[in-house]
PDB file of C-alpha atoms and ligand atoms in Angstrom:
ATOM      1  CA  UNK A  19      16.474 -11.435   8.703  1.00 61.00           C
ATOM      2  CA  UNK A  20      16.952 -14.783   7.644  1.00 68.00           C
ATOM      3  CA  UNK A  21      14.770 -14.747   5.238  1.00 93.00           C
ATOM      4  CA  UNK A  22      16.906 -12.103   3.656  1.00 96.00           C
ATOM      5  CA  UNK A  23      19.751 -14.578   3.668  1.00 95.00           C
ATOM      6  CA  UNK A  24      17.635 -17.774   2.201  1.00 97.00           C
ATOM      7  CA  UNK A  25      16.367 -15.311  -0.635  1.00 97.00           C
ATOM      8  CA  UNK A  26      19.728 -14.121  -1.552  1.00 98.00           C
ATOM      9  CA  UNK A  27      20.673 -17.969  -1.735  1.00 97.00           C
ATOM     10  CA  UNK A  28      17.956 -19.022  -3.709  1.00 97.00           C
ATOM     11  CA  UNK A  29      18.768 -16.359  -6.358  1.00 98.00           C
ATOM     12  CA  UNK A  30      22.244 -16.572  -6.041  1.00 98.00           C
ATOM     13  CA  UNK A  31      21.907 -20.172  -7.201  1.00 97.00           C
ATOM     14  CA  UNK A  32      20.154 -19.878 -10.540  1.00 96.00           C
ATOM     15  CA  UNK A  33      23.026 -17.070 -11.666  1.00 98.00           C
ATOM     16  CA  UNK A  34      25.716 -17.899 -13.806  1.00 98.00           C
ATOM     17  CA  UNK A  35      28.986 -17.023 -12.486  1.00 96.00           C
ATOM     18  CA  UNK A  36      29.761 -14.356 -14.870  1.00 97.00           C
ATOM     19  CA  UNK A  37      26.499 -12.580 -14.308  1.00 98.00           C
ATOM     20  CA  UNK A  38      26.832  -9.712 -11.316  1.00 98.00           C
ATOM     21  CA  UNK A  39      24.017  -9.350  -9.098  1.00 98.00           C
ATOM     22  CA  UNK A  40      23.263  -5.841  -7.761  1.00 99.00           C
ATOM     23  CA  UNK A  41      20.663  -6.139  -5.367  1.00 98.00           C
ATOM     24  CA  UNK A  42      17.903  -3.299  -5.116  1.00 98.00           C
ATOM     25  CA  UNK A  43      17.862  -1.785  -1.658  1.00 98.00           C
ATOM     26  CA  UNK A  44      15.719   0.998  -2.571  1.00 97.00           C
ATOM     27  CA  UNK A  45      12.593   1.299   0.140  1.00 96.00           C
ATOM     28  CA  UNK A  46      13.878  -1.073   2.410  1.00 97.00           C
ATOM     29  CA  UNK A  47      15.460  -0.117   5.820  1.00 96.00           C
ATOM     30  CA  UNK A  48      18.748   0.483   7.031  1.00 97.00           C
ATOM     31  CA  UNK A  49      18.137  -3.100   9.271  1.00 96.00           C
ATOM     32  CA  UNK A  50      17.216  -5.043   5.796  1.00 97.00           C
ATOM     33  CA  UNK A  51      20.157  -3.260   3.550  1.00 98.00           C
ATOM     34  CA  UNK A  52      22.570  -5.022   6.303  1.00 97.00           C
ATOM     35  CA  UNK A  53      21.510  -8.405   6.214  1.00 97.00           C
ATOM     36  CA  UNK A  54      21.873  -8.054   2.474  1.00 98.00           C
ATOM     37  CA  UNK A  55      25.475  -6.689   3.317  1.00 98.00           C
ATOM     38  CA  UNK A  56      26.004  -9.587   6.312  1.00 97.00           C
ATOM     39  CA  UNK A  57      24.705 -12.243   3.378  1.00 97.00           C
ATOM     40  CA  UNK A  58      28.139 -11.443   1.387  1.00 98.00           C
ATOM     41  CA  UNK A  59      26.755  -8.913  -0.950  1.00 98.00           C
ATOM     42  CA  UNK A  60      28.880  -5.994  -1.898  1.00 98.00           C
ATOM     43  CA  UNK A  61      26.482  -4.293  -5.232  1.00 98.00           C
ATOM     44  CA  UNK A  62      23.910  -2.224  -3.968  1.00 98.00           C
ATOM     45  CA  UNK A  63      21.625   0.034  -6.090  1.00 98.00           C
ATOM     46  CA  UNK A  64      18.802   3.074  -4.776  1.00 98.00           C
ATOM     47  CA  UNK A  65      17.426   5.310  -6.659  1.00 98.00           C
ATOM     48  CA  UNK A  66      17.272   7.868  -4.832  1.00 98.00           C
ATOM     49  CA  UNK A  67      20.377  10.206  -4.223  1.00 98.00           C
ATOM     50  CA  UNK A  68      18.779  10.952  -0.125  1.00 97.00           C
ATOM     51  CA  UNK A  69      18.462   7.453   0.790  1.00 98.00           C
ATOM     52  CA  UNK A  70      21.701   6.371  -0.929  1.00 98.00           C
ATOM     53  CA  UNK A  71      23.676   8.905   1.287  1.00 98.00           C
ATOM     54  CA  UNK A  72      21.969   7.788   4.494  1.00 98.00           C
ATOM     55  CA  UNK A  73      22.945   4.128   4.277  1.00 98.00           C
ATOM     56  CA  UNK A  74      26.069   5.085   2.777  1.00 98.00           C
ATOM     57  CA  UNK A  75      27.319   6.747   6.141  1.00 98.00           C
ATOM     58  CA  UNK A  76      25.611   4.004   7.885  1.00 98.00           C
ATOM     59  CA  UNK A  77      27.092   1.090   6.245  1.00 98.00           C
ATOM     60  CA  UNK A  78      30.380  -0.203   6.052  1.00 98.00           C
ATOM     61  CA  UNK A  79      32.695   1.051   3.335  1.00 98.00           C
ATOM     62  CA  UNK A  80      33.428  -1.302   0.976  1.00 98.00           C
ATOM     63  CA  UNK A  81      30.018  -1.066  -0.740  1.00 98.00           C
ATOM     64  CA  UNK A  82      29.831  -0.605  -4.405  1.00 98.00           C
ATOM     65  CA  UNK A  83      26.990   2.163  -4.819  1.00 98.00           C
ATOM     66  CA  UNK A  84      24.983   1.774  -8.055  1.00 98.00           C
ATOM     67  CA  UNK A  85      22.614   4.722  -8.946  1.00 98.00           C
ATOM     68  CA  UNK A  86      19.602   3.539 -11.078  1.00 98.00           C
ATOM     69  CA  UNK A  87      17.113   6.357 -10.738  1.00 97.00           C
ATOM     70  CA  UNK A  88      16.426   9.622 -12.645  1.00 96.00           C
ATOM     71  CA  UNK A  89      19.384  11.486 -11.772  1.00 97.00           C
ATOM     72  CA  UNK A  90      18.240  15.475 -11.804  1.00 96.00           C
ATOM     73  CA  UNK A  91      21.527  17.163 -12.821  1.00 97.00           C
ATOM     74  CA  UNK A  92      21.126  19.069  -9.159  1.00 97.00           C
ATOM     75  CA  UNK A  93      22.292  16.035  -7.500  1.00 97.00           C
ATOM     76  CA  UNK A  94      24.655  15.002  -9.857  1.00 98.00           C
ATOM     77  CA  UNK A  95      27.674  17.157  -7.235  1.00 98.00           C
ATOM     78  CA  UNK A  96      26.415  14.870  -4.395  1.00 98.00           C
ATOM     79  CA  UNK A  97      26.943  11.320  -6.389  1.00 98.00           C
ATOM     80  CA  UNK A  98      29.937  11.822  -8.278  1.00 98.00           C
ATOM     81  CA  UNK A  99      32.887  12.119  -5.575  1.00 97.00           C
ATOM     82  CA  UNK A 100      31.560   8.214  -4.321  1.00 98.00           C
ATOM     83  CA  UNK A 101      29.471   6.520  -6.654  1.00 98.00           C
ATOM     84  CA  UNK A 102      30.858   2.943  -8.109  1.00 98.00           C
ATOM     85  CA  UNK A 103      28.230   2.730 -11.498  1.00 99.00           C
ATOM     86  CA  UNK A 104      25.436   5.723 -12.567  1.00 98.00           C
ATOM     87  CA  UNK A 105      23.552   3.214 -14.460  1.00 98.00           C
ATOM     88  CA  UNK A 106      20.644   5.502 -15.528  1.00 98.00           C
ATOM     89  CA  UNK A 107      22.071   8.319 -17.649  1.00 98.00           C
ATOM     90  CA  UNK A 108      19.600   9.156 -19.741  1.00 97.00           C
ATOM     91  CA  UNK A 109      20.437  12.298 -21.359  1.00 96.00           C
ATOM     92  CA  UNK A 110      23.582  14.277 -23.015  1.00 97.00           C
ATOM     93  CA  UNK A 111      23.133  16.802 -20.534  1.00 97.00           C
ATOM     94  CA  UNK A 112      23.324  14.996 -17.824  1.00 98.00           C
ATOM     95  CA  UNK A 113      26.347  13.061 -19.151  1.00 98.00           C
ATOM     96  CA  UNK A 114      28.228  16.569 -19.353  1.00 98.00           C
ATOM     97  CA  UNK A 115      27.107  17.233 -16.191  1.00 98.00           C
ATOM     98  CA  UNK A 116      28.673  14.177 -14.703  1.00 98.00           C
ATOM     99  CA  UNK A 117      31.688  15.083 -16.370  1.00 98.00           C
ATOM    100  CA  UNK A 118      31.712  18.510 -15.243  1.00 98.00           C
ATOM    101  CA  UNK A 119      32.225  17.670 -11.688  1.00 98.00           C
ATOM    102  CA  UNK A 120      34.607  14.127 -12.467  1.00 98.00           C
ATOM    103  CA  UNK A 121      36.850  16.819 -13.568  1.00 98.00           C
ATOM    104  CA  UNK A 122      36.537  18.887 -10.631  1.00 97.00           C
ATOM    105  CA  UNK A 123      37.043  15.226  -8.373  1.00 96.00           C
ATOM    106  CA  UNK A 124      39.121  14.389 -10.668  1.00 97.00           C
ATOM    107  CA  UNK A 125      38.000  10.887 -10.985  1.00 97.00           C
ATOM    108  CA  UNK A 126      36.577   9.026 -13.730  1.00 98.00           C
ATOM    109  CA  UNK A 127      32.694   8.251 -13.266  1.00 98.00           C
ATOM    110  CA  UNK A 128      31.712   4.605 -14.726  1.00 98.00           C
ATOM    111  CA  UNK A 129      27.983   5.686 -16.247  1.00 98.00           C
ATOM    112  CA  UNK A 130      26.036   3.215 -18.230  1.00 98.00           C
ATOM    113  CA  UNK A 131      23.338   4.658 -21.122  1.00 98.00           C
ATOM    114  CA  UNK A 132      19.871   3.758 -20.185  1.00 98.00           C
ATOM    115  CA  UNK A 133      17.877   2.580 -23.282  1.00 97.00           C
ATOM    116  CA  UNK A 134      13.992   2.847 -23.069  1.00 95.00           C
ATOM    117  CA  UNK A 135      12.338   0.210 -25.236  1.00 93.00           C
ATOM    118  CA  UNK A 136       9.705  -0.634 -22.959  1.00 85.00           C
ATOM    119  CA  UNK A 137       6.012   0.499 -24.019  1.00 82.00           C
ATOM    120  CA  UNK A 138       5.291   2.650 -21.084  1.00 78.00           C
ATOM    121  CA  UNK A 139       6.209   6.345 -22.013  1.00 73.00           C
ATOM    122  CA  UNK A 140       6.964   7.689 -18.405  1.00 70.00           C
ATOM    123  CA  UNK A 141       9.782   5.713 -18.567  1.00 69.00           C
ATOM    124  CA  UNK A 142      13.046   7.851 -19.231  1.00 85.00           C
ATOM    125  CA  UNK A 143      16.032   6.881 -21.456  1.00 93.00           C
ATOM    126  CA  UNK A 144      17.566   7.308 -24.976  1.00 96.00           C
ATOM    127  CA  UNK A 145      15.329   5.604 -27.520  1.00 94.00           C
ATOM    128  CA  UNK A 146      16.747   2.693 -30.337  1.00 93.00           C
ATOM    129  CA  UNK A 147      16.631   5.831 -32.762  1.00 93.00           C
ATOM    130  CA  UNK A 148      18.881   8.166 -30.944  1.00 95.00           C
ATOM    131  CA  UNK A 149      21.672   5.049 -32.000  1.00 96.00           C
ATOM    132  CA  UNK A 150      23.678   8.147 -33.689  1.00 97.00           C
ATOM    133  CA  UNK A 151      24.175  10.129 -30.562  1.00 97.00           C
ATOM    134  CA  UNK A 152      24.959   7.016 -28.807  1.00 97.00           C
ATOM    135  CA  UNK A 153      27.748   5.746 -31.202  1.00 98.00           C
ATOM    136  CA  UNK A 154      28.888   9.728 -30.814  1.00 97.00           C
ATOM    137  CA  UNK A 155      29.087   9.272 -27.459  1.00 97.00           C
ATOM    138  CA  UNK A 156      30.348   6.094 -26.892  1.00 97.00           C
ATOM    139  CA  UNK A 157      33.377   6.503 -29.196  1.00 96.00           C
ATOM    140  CA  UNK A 158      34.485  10.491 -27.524  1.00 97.00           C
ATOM    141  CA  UNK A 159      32.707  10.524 -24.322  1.00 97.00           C
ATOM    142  CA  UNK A 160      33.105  13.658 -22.223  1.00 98.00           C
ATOM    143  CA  UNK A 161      36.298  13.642 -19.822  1.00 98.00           C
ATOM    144  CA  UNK A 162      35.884  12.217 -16.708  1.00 98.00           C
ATOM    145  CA  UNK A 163      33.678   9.293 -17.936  1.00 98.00           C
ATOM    146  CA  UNK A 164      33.893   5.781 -18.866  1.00 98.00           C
ATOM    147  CA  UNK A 165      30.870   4.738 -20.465  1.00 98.00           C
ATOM    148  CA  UNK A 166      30.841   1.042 -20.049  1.00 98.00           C
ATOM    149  CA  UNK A 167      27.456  -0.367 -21.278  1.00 98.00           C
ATOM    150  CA  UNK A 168      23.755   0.003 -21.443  1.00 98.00           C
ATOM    151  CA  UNK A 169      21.284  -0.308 -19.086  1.00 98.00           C
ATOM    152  CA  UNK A 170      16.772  -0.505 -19.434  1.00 97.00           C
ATOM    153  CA  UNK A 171      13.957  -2.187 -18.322  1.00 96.00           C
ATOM    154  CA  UNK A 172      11.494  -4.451 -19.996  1.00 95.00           C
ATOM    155  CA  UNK A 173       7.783  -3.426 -20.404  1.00 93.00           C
ATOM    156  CA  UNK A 174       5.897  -3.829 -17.281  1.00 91.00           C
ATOM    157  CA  UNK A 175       3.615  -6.335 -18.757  1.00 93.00           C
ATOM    158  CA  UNK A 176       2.918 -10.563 -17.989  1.00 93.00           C
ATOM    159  CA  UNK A 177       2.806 -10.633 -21.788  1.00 95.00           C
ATOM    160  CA  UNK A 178       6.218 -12.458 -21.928  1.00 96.00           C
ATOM    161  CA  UNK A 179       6.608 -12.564 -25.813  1.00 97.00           C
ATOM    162  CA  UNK A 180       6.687  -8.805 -24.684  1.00 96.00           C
ATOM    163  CA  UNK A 181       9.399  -9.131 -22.599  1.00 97.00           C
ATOM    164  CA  UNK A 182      11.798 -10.923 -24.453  1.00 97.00           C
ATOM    165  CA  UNK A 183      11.322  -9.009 -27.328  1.00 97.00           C
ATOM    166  CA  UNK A 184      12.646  -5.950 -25.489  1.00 97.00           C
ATOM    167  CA  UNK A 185      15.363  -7.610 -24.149  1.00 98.00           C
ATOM    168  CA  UNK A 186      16.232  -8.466 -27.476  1.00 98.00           C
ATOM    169  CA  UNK A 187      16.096  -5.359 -29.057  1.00 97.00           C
ATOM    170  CA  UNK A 188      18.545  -3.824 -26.036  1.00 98.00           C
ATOM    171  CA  UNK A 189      21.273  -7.013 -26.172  1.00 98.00           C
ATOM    172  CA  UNK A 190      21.476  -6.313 -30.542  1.00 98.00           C
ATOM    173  CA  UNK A 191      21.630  -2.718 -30.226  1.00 98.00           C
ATOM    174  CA  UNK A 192      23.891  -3.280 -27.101  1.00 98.00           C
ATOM    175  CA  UNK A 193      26.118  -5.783 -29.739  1.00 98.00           C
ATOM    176  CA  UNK A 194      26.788  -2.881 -32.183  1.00 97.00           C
ATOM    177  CA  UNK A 195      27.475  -0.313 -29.695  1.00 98.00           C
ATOM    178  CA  UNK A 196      30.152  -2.398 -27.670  1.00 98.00           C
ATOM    179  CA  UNK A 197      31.668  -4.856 -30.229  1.00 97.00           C
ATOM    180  CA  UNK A 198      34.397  -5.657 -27.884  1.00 97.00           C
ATOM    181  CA  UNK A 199      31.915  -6.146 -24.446  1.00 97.00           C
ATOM    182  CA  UNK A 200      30.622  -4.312 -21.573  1.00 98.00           C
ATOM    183  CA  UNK A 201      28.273  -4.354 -19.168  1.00 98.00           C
ATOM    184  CA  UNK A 202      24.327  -5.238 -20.386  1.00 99.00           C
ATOM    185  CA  UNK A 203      22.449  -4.083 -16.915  1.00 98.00           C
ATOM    186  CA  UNK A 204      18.837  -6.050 -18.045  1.00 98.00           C
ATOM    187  CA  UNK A 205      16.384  -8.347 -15.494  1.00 98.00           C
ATOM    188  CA  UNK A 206      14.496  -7.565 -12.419  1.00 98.00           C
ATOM    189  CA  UNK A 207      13.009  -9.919  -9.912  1.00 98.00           C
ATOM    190  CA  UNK A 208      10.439 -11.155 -12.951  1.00 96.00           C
ATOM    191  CA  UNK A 209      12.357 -11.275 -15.495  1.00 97.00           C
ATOM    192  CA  UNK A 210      15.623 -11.325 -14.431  1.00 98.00           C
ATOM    193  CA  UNK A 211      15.876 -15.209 -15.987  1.00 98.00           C
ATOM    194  CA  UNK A 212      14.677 -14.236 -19.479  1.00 98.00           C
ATOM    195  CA  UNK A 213      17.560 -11.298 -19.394  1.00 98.00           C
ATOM    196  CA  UNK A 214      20.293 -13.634 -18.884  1.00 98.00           C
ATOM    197  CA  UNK A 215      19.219 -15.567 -21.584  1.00 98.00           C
ATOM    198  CA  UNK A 216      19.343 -13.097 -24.251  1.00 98.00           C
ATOM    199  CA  UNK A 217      22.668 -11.721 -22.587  1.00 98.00           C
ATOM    200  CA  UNK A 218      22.140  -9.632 -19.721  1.00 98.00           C
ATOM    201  CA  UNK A 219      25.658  -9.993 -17.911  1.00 98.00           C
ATOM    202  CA  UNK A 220      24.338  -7.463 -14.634  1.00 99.00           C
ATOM    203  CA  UNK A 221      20.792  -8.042 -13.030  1.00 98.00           C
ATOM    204  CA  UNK A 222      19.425  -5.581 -10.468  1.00 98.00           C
ATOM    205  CA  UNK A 223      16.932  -7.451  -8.048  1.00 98.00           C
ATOM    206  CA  UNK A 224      14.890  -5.746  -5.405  1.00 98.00           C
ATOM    207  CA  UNK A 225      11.872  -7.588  -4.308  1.00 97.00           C
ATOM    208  CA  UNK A 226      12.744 -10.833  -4.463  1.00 97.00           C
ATOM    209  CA  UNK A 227      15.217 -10.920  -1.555  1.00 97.00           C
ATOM    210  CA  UNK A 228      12.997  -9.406   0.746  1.00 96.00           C
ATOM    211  CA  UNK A 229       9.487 -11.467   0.142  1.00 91.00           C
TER     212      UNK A 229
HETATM  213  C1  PLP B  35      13.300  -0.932  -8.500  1.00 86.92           C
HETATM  214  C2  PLP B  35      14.201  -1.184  -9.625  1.00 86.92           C
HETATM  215  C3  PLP B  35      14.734  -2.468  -9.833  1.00 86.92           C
HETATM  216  C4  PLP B  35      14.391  -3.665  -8.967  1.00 86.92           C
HETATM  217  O1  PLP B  35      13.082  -4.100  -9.224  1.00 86.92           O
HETATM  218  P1  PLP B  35      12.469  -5.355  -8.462  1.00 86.92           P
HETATM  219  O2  PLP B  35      11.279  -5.692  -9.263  1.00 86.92           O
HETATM  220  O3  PLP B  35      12.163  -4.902  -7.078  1.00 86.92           O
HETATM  221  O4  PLP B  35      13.494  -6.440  -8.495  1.00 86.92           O
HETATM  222  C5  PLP B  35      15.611  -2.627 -10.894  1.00 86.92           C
HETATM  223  N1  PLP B  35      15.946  -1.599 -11.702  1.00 86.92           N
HETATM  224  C6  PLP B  35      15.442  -0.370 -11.543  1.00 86.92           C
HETATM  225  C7  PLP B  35      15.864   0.712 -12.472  1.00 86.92           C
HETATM  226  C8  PLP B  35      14.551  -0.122 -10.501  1.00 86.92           C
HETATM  227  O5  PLP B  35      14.047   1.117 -10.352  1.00 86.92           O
END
């Protein structure tokens, strides 16, 4: 697994200090999430709720579990009682779901809003026009949840005009929303670069630590 450990490095190194890294363990073994844990990381995201609990009872405790799929509300019971950041809440719904069973833990869930912007349409998230709904539910969120920031993906594209463009139009919409900061979850292993740049303060990076 060393190469596990040299990728981490090499990534590690072109991150500013104030940006968190949450490294993408979906796909990848219960053998290759550990030498991500033995490398000093401590943010781990899957997006899947199944494969989340497995490594979870596998792996040592003091992992921060970050959920970045489509949550279906029917797993929402499952998540809630452990999870450190739902970043892909994509729906009212499922936000009052979330809150529904906070209550019953009675814990507060951190959730960030996912924002789709990128071109594809089978990605899922609110859309820049729903900016009403999310103002709504940014200044009275449902009990039981702290909604700390945004979260979305670029379009899956090489055409990197593309790219930044939809980072842009997430960090300004992500400006208005939180005037006082949060948490802008933007950058994968391709683009993760370009997100810091136009103010991405959380990456998530899968691939690239396990090449
Ligand atoms: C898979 C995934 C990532 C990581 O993508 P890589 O290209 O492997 O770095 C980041 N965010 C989300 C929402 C994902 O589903």
């Amino acid at each position: 697994m060393k190469s596990v450990l040299s990728n981490i490095a090499e990534v590690r190194r072109t991150l500013p200090d104030d940006v968190t890294l949450v490294c993408v363990t979906k796909y990848h073994s219960l053998e290759e999430t550990e030498a991500v844990y033995d490398a000093g990381e401590r943010d781990f995201a899957e997006s899947r709720l199944q494969e989340m609990l497995q490594k979870k009872e596998a792996l040592p405790a003091d992992i921060r579990w970050h959920f970045i799929g489509h949550l279906q509300t029917n797993k929402v019971r499952q998540l809630v009682p452990f999870v450190y950041l739902i970043q892909s809440v994509d729906s009212v719904h499922l936000l009052e779901c979330i809150s529904k069973e906070a209550v019953r833990c009675g814990r507060t869930v951190n959730v960030l809003l996912e924002l789709h912007v990128a071109q594809e349409e089978t990605k899922t998230g609110f859309s820049v026009s729903d900016v009403d709904t999310l103002r709504q539910v940014i200044a009275a969120p449902p009990q039981g949840v702290a909604v700390r920031g945004l979260m979305a993906m670029a379009s899956h594209t090489d055409d990197e005009s593309r790219i930044r463009q939809d980072f842009r139009t997430v960090a300004t919409l992500f400006k208005t929303l939180f005037p006082g900061g949060g948490i802008l979850s933007m950058g994968m292993s391709d683009d993760y670069q370009m997100a810091i740049r136009e103010g991405a303060n959380m990456v998530r990076i899968g691939s690239r630590l396990f090449e």
